[in-house]
Each structure stands twice: as structure tokens, then as C-alpha cells.
Short mmCIF file of C-alpha atoms in Angstrom, two decimals:
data_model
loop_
_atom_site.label_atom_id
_atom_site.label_comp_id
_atom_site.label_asym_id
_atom_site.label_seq_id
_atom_site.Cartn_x
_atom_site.Cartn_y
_atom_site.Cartn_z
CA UNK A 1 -18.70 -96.89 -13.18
CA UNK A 2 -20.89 -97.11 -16.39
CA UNK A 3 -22.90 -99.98 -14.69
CA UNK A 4 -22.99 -98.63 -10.86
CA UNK A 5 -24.35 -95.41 -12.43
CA UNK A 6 -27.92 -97.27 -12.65
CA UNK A 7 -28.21 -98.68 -9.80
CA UNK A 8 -27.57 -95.69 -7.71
CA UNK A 9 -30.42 -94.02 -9.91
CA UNK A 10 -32.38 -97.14 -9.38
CA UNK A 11 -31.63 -97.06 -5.17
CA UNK A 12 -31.93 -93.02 -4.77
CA UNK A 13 -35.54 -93.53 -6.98
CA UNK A 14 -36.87 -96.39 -4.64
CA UNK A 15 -35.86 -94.37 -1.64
CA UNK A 16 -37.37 -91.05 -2.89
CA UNK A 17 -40.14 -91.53 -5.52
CA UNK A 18 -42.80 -93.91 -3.18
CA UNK A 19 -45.08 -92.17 -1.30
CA UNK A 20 -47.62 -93.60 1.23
CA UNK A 21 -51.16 -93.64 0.77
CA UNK A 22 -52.90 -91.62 3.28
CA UNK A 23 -53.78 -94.39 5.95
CA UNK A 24 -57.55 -95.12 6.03
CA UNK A 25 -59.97 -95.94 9.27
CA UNK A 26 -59.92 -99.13 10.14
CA UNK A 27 -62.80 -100.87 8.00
CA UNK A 28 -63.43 -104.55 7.69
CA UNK A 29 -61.44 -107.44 6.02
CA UNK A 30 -62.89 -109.05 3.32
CA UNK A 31 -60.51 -112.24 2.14
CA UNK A 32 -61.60 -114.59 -0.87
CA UNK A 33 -58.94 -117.73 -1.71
CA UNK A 34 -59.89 -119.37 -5.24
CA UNK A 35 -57.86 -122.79 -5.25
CA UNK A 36 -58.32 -126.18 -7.24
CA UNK A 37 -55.83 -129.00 -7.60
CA UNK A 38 -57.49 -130.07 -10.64
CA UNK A 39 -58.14 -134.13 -9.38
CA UNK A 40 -60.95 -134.49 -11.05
CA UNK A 41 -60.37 -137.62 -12.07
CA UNK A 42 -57.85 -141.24 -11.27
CA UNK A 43 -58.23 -142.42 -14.79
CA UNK A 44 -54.20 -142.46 -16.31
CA UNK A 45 -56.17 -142.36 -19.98
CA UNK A 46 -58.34 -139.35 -18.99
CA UNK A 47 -56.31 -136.64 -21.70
CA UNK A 48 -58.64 -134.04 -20.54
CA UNK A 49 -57.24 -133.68 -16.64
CA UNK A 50 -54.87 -131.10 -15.86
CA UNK A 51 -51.78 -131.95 -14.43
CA UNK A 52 -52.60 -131.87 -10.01
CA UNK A 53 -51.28 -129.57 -8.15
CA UNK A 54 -50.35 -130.75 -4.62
CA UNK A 55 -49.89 -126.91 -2.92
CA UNK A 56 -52.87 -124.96 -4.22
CA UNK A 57 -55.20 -126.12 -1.32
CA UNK A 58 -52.43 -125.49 1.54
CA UNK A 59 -51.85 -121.95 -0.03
CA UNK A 60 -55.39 -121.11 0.12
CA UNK A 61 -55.96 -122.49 3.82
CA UNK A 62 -52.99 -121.03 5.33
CA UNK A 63 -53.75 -117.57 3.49
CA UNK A 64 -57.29 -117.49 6.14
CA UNK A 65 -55.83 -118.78 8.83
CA UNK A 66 -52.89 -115.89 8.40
CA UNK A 67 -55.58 -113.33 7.15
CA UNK A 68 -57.60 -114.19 10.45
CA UNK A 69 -54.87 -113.95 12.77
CA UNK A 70 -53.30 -110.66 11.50
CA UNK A 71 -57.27 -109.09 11.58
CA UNK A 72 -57.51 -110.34 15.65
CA UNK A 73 -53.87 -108.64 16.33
CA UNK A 74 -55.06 -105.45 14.43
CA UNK A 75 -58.81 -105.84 15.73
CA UNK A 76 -60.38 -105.90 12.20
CA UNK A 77 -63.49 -108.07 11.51
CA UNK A 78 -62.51 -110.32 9.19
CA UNK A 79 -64.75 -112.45 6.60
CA UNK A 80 -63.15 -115.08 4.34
CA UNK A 81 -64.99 -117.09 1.92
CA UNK A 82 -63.10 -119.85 -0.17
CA UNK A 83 -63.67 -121.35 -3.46
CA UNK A 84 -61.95 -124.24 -3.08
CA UNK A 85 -62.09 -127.34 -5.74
CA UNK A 86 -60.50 -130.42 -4.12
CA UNK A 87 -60.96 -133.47 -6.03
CA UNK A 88 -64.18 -135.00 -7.79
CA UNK A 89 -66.88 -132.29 -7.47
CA UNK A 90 -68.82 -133.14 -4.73
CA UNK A 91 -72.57 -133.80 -4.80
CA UNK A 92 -73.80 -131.30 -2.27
CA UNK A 93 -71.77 -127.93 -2.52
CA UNK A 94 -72.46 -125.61 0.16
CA UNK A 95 -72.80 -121.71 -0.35
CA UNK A 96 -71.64 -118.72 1.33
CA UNK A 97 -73.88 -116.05 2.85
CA UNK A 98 -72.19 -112.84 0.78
CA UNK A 99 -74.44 -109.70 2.14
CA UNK A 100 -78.08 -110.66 0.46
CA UNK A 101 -76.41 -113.01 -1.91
CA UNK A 102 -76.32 -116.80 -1.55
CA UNK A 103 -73.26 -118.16 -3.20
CA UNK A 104 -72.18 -121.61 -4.61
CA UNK A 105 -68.73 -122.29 -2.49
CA UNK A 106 -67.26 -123.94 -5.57
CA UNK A 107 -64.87 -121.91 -8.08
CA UNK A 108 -67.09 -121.80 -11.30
CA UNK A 109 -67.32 -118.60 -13.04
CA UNK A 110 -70.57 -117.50 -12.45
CA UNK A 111 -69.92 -118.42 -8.16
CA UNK A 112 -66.71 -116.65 -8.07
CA UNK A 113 -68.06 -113.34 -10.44
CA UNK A 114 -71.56 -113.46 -8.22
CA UNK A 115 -69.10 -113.39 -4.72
CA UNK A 116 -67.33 -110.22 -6.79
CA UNK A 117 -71.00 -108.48 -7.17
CA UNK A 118 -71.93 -109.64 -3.46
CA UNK A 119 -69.04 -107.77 -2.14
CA UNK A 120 -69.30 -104.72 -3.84
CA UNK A 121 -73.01 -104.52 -2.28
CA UNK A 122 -71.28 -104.54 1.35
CA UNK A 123 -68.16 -103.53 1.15
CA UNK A 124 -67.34 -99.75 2.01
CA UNK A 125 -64.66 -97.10 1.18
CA UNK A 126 -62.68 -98.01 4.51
CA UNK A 127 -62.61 -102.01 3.86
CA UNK A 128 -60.10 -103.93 2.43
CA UNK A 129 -60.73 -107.18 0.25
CA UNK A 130 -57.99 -109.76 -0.43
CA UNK A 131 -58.54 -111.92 -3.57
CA UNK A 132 -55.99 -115.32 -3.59
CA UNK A 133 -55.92 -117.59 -6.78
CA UNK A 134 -53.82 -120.81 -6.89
CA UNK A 135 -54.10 -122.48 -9.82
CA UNK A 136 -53.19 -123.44 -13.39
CA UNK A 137 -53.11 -120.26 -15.98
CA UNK A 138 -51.58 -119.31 -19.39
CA UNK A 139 -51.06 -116.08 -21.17
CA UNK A 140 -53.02 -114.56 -18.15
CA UNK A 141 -56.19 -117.13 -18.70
CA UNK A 142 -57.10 -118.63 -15.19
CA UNK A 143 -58.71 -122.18 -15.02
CA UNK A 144 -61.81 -122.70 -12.98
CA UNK A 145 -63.59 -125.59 -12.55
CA UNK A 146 -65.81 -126.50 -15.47
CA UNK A 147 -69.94 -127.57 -14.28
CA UNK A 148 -69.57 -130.91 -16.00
CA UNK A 149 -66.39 -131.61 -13.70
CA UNK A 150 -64.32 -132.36 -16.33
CA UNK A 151 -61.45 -130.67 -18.10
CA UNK A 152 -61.36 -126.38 -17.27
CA UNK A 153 -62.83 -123.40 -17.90
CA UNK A 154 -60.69 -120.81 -18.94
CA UNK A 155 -61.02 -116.90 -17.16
CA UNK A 156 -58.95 -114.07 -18.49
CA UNK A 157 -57.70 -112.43 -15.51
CA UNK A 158 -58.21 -109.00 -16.25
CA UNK A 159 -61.69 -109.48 -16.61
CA UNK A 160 -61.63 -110.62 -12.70
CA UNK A 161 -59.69 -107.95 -12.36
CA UNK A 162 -62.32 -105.01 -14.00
CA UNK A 163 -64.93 -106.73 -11.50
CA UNK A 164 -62.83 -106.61 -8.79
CA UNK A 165 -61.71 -103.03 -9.73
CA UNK A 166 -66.00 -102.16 -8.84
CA UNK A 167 -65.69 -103.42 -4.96
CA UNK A 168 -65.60 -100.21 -2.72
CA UNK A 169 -62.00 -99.45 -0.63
CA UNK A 170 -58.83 -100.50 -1.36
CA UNK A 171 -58.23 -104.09 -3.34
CA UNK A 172 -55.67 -106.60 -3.66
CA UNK A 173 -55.23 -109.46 -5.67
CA UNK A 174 -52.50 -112.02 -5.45
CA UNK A 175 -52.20 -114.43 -8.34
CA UNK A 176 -50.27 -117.80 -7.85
CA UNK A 177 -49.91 -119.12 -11.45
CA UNK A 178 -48.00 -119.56 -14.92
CA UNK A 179 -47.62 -116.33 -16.72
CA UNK A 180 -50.44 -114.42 -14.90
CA UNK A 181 -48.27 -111.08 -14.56
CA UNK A 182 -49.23 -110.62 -18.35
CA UNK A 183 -53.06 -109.94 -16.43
CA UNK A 184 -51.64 -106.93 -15.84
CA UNK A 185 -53.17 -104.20 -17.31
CA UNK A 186 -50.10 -102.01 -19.02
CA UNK A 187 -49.76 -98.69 -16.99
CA UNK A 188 -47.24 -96.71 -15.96
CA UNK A 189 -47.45 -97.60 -12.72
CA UNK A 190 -47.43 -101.35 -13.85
CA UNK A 191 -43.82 -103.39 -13.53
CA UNK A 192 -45.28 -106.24 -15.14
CA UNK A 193 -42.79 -105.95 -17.98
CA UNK A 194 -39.81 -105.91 -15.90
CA UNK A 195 -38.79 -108.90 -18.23
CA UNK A 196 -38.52 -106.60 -21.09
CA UNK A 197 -36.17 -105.32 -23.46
CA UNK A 198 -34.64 -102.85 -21.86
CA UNK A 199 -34.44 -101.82 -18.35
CA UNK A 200 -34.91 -98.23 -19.43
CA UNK A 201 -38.07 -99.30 -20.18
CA UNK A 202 -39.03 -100.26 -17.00
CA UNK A 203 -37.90 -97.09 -15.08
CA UNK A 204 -40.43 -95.12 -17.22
CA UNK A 205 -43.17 -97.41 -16.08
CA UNK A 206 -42.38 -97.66 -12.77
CA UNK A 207 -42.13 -93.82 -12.13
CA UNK A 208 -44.03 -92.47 -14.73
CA UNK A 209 -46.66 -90.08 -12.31
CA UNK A 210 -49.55 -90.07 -14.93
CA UNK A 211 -51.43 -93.00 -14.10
CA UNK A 212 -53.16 -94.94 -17.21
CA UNK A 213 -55.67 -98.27 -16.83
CA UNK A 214 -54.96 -98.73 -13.32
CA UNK A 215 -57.79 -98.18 -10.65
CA UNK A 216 -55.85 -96.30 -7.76
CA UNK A 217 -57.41 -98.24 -5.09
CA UNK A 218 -56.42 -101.53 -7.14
CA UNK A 219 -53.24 -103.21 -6.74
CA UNK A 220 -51.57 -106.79 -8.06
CA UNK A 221 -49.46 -109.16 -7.00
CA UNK A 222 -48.43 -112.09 -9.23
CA UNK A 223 -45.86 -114.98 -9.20
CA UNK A 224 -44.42 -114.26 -12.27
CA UNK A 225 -45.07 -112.39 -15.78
CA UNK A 226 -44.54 -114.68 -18.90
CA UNK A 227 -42.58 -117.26 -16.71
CA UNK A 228 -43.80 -120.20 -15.43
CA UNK A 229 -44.57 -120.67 -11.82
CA UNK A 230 -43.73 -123.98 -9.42
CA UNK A 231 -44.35 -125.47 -6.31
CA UNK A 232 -42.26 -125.75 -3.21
CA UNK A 233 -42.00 -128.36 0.01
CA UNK A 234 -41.19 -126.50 3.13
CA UNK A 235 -41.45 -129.10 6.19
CA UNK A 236 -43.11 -132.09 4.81
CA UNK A 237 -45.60 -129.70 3.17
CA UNK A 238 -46.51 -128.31 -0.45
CA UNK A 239 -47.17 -124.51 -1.43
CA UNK A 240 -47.24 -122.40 -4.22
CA UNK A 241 -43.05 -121.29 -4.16
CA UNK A 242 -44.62 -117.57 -3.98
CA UNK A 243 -47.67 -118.02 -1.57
CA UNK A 244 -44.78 -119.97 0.87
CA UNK A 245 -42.73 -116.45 0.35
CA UNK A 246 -45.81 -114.27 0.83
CA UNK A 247 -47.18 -116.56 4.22
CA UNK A 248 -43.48 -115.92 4.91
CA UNK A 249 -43.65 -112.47 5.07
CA UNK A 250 -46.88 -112.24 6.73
CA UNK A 251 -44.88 -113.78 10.17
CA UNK A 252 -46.06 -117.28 9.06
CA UNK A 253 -44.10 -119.98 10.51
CA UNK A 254 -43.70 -123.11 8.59
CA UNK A 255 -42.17 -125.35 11.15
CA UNK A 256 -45.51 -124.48 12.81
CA UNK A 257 -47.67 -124.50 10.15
CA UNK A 258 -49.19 -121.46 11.71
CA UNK A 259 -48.86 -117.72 12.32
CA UNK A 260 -45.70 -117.08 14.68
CA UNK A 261 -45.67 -114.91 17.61
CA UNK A 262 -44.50 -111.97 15.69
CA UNK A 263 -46.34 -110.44 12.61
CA UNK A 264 -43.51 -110.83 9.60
CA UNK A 265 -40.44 -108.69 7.76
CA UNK A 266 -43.22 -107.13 5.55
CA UNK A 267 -44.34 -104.93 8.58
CA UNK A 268 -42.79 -101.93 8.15
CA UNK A 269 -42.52 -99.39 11.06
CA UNK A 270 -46.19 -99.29 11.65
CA UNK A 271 -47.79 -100.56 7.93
CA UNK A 272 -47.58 -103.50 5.66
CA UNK A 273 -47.98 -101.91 1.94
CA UNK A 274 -47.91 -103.27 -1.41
CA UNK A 275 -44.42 -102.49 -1.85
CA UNK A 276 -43.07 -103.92 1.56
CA UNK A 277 -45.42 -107.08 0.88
CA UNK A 278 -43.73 -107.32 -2.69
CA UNK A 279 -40.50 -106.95 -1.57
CA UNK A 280 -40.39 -109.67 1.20
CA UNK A 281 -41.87 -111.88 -0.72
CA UNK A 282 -38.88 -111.88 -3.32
CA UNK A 283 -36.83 -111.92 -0.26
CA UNK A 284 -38.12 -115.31 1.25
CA UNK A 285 -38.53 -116.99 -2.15
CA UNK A 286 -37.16 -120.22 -2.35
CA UNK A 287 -36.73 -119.90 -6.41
CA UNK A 288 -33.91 -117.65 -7.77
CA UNK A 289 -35.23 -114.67 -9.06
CA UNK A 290 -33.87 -113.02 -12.76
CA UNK A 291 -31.23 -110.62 -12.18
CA UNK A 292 -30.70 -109.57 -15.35
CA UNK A 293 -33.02 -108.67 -18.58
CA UNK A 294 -31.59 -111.49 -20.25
CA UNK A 295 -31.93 -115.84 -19.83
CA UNK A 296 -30.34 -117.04 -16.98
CA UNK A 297 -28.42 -120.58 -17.57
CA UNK A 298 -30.67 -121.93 -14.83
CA UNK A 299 -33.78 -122.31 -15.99
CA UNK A 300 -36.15 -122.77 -13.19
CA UNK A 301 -36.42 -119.39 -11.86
CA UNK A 302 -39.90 -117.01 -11.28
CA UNK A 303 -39.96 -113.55 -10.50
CA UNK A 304 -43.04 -111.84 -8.88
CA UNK A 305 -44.31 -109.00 -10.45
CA UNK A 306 -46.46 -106.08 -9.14
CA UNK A 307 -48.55 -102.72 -9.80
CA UNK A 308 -47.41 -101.09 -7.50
CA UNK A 309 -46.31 -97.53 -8.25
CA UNK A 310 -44.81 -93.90 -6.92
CA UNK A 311 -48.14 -94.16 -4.49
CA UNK A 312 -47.61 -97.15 -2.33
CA UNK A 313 -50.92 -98.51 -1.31
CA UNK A 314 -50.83 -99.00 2.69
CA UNK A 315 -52.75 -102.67 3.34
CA UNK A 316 -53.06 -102.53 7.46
CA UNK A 317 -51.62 -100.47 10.02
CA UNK A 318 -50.67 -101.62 13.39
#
């Protein structure tokens, strides 16, 4: 009874302690997908290529095709704009039209923190803009693609994440990479530590009602904390383990390769939140998740973090 006492706390605080945001007017969708696969190069000596990844440029291009369908069911307008680095840079790079801003369409630095300016010149109080990365990262550090085309540049995440924090409305960013839950910023309302010592620890986070370092409007979703993350083949075809889960819960169907008939499990009643988002995408992914606050035998495992707090941030409405 000593253990079951927990988890009924844990169950009775889930069910009673999120509130909704109050749902906004419909505004616009703003989407941005950052993806490289890092093949810079077919040279077995070159020591300064990252490993390729074979799913980063599938997760970004089925996020806007799923972004795009959801806005036509909801009638939103919808603009995406992808930074997308797909083997050897190429020599012409074309740009994106972002407001009054002419961007590179190329994920260097300066492109992807000028598209972050752009947007917060357009973007209003009732929009919504979706930031993707799939990618290589450590200890929260993101890697771009370096000008000379060779090797990485590295990004700390919460730096992305202060810019981001600037754009008017509500924000979300979703983080497909190695350890990028430790971008986090801690908060209360943050459960990026759910790996921690003590699970005690993370109740006072979660449900904590002082907010601390957390934008309101401003909410995270990452693969995994201080875990690594992995890749996945679901019908002949490579994604990010979590963006397959989150496409997943979006209705996507991957026998299709396309959005299904039927908009996904994280609809709930009429709204898809942070929270409802989160949880279907642990539901659907393929990976086992950690159970407990200690190793399990197996392991290959990754466990999405979030946050998300007592106010659940509501993402569309239907």
C-alpha cells in the first residue's frame, strides 16, 4: 500500500491540478522545421563529419505536410518555412520571404535567428508558431550547419529558446535530439528532471503554481533529457523514434505516409494541448520509456520530456 499511495496522489493530481488555457481566436499558423542529416561529405577519412542521420529530413517534411493539413481542417492560414540541410551545401540556396525579411533557406545560425526576428515582426497575440529541430545535439548544444560546409556549428538551445520566447502568441518548440531536455530552462513548471533523484522532486516541479524562467506563452517538447535519442523505420521509412510518435498522434498514417482521415488520439474533446500532445506521443513511441528513477537493464530507451505545467497550453481547437 506504501507504493500505490503515490500513484493515486500522482493520478488524483493529473486529473485535478491542469487547467486549460483560455482558448484564443483563431490566428495564423506559423511552422518552422530545422533538419540536417549531416552528409556533407563521402570521404570514409573525413574525421570531421558527423555521423548521418537517415530520418531527420522525413521528420521535417512530414511535420508540414501534417501542420498543413490540420490548418485546412481547422481553416487556419498556415505558413511553413524549412531549414533543411540535405547533403553537400548546395551552390544556390534559396530564401524565404519572412514579413520584410529575406531569409537564407539553409540552417546556419544567423538564417535560422534572422527567421526568429522575421516572425516576431508579423506574428500577433492570436498566432501560433511551431518550431521542429531534428538533428544531432549534446548537453542541450544543437548542431547547425557550419558556412564552410564542413564539420558543425554548435547552438545552445536555450538561447533559441530566449529568441523564440520574443515571437508574439503562443509558442512551441519540439526538439528531436540527444540530451536536449537539459535546454530546458529549470522552473517549476519544468519536468525536465523527471530523471532525477527522487520522484518527490519532480512532484514539486510539476505542480509548484509560482512560475520561475518560463515564458507562459512558451512551451517545450523534447525527445529526451540527458538520454540519448534514436531513429526508427516504420514502413520502409526512417524518422526520428519521437517525431514518428508525435506525426502519430497528430492522425498521421504511416502506411500512407500521409495525414489519415481522422485528426489523431492527441485531440482531445475539442483541443489538442501540450499535455494531450505529450502524452500521445509517449503512448505511440516505439522505444520503451523509463519507468522508474533508476537504470533500466535495457539500455536503449528515451523518454520525452516537457514544460508543460498546472496551466495546460491549448495548441488548436476544432
Amino acid at each position: 500500500m506504501r507504493r500505490l499511495f503515490p500513484l493515486l496522489l500522482l493520478s488524483l493530481l493529473l486529473y485535478s491540478s491542469c487547467e486549460l488555457s483560455t482558448p484564443p481566436p483563431k490566428g495564423k499558423l506559423y511552422t518552422v522545421q530545422i533538419a540536417l542529416d549531416y552528409a556533407y561529405s563521402t570521404d570514409p577519412n573525413d574525421k570531421t563529419t558527423p555521423a548521418t542521420l537517415y530520418g531527420t529530413i522525413n521528420d521535417a517534411l512530414a511535420l508540414d505536410q501534417a501542420w498543413e493539413e490540420i490548418a485546412a481542417r481547422l481553416g487556419i492560414p498556415h505558413q511553413n518555412f524549412a531549414f533543411l540541410q540535405i547533403g553537400k551545401q548546395p551552390a544556390s540556396i534559396p530564401t524565404h520571404q519572412i514579413g520584410e525579411a529575406s531569409v537564407v533557406a539553409y540552417p546556419f545560425i544567423d538564417a535560422i535567428e534572422q527567421a526568429v526576428q522575421a516572425l516576431a515582426s508579423i506574428a500577433t497575440e492570436n498566432d501560433l508558431t511551431i518550431f521542429s529541430y531534428s538533428g544531432h545535439a549534446v548537453a542541450g548544444l544543437i548542431t547547425l550547419a557550419p558556412v564552410a560546409d564542413i564539420g558543425t556549428e554548435f547552438y545552445n538551445a536555450s538561447e533559441l529558446l530566449a529568441l523564440v520566447a520574443q515571437i508574439p502568441g503562443r509558442k512551441l518548440v519540439l526538439l528531436d535530439a540527444c540530451e536536449t531536455g537539459l535546454a530546458i530552462p529549470p522552473s517549476p513548471y519544468s519536468s525536465s528532471r523527471l530523471l532525477g533523484s527522487s520522484i518527490g522532486d519532480w512532484y514539486a516541479q510539476y505542480f509548484a503554481k509560482a512560475a520561475a524562467g518560463m515564458p507562459k506563452e512558451l512551451a517545450i517538447i523534447t525527445s529526451s533529457a540527458d538520454t540519448d535519442s534514436y531513429e526508427t523505420t516504420v514502413n520502409g521509412r526512417k524518422y526520428g523514434d519521437f517525431t514518428q510518435a508525435l506525426l502519430q498522434s497528430l492522425g498521421w498514417d504511416h502506411t500512407l505516409h500521409a495525414m489519415g482521415s481522422t485528426l489523431g488520439d492527441a485531440f482531445i474533446g475539442r483541443h489538442l494541448t501540450v499535455t494531450s500532445l505529450y502524452t500521445a506521443i509517449k503512448t505511440h513511441q516505439r522505444l520503451p520509456l523509463k519507468r522508474t528513477l533508476i537504470n533500466l537493464l535495457n539500455p536503449y530507451y528515451q523518454h520525452p520530456m516537457t514544460s508543460g505545467g498546472p496551466v495546460d497550453m491549448i495548441l488548436f481547437t476544432r
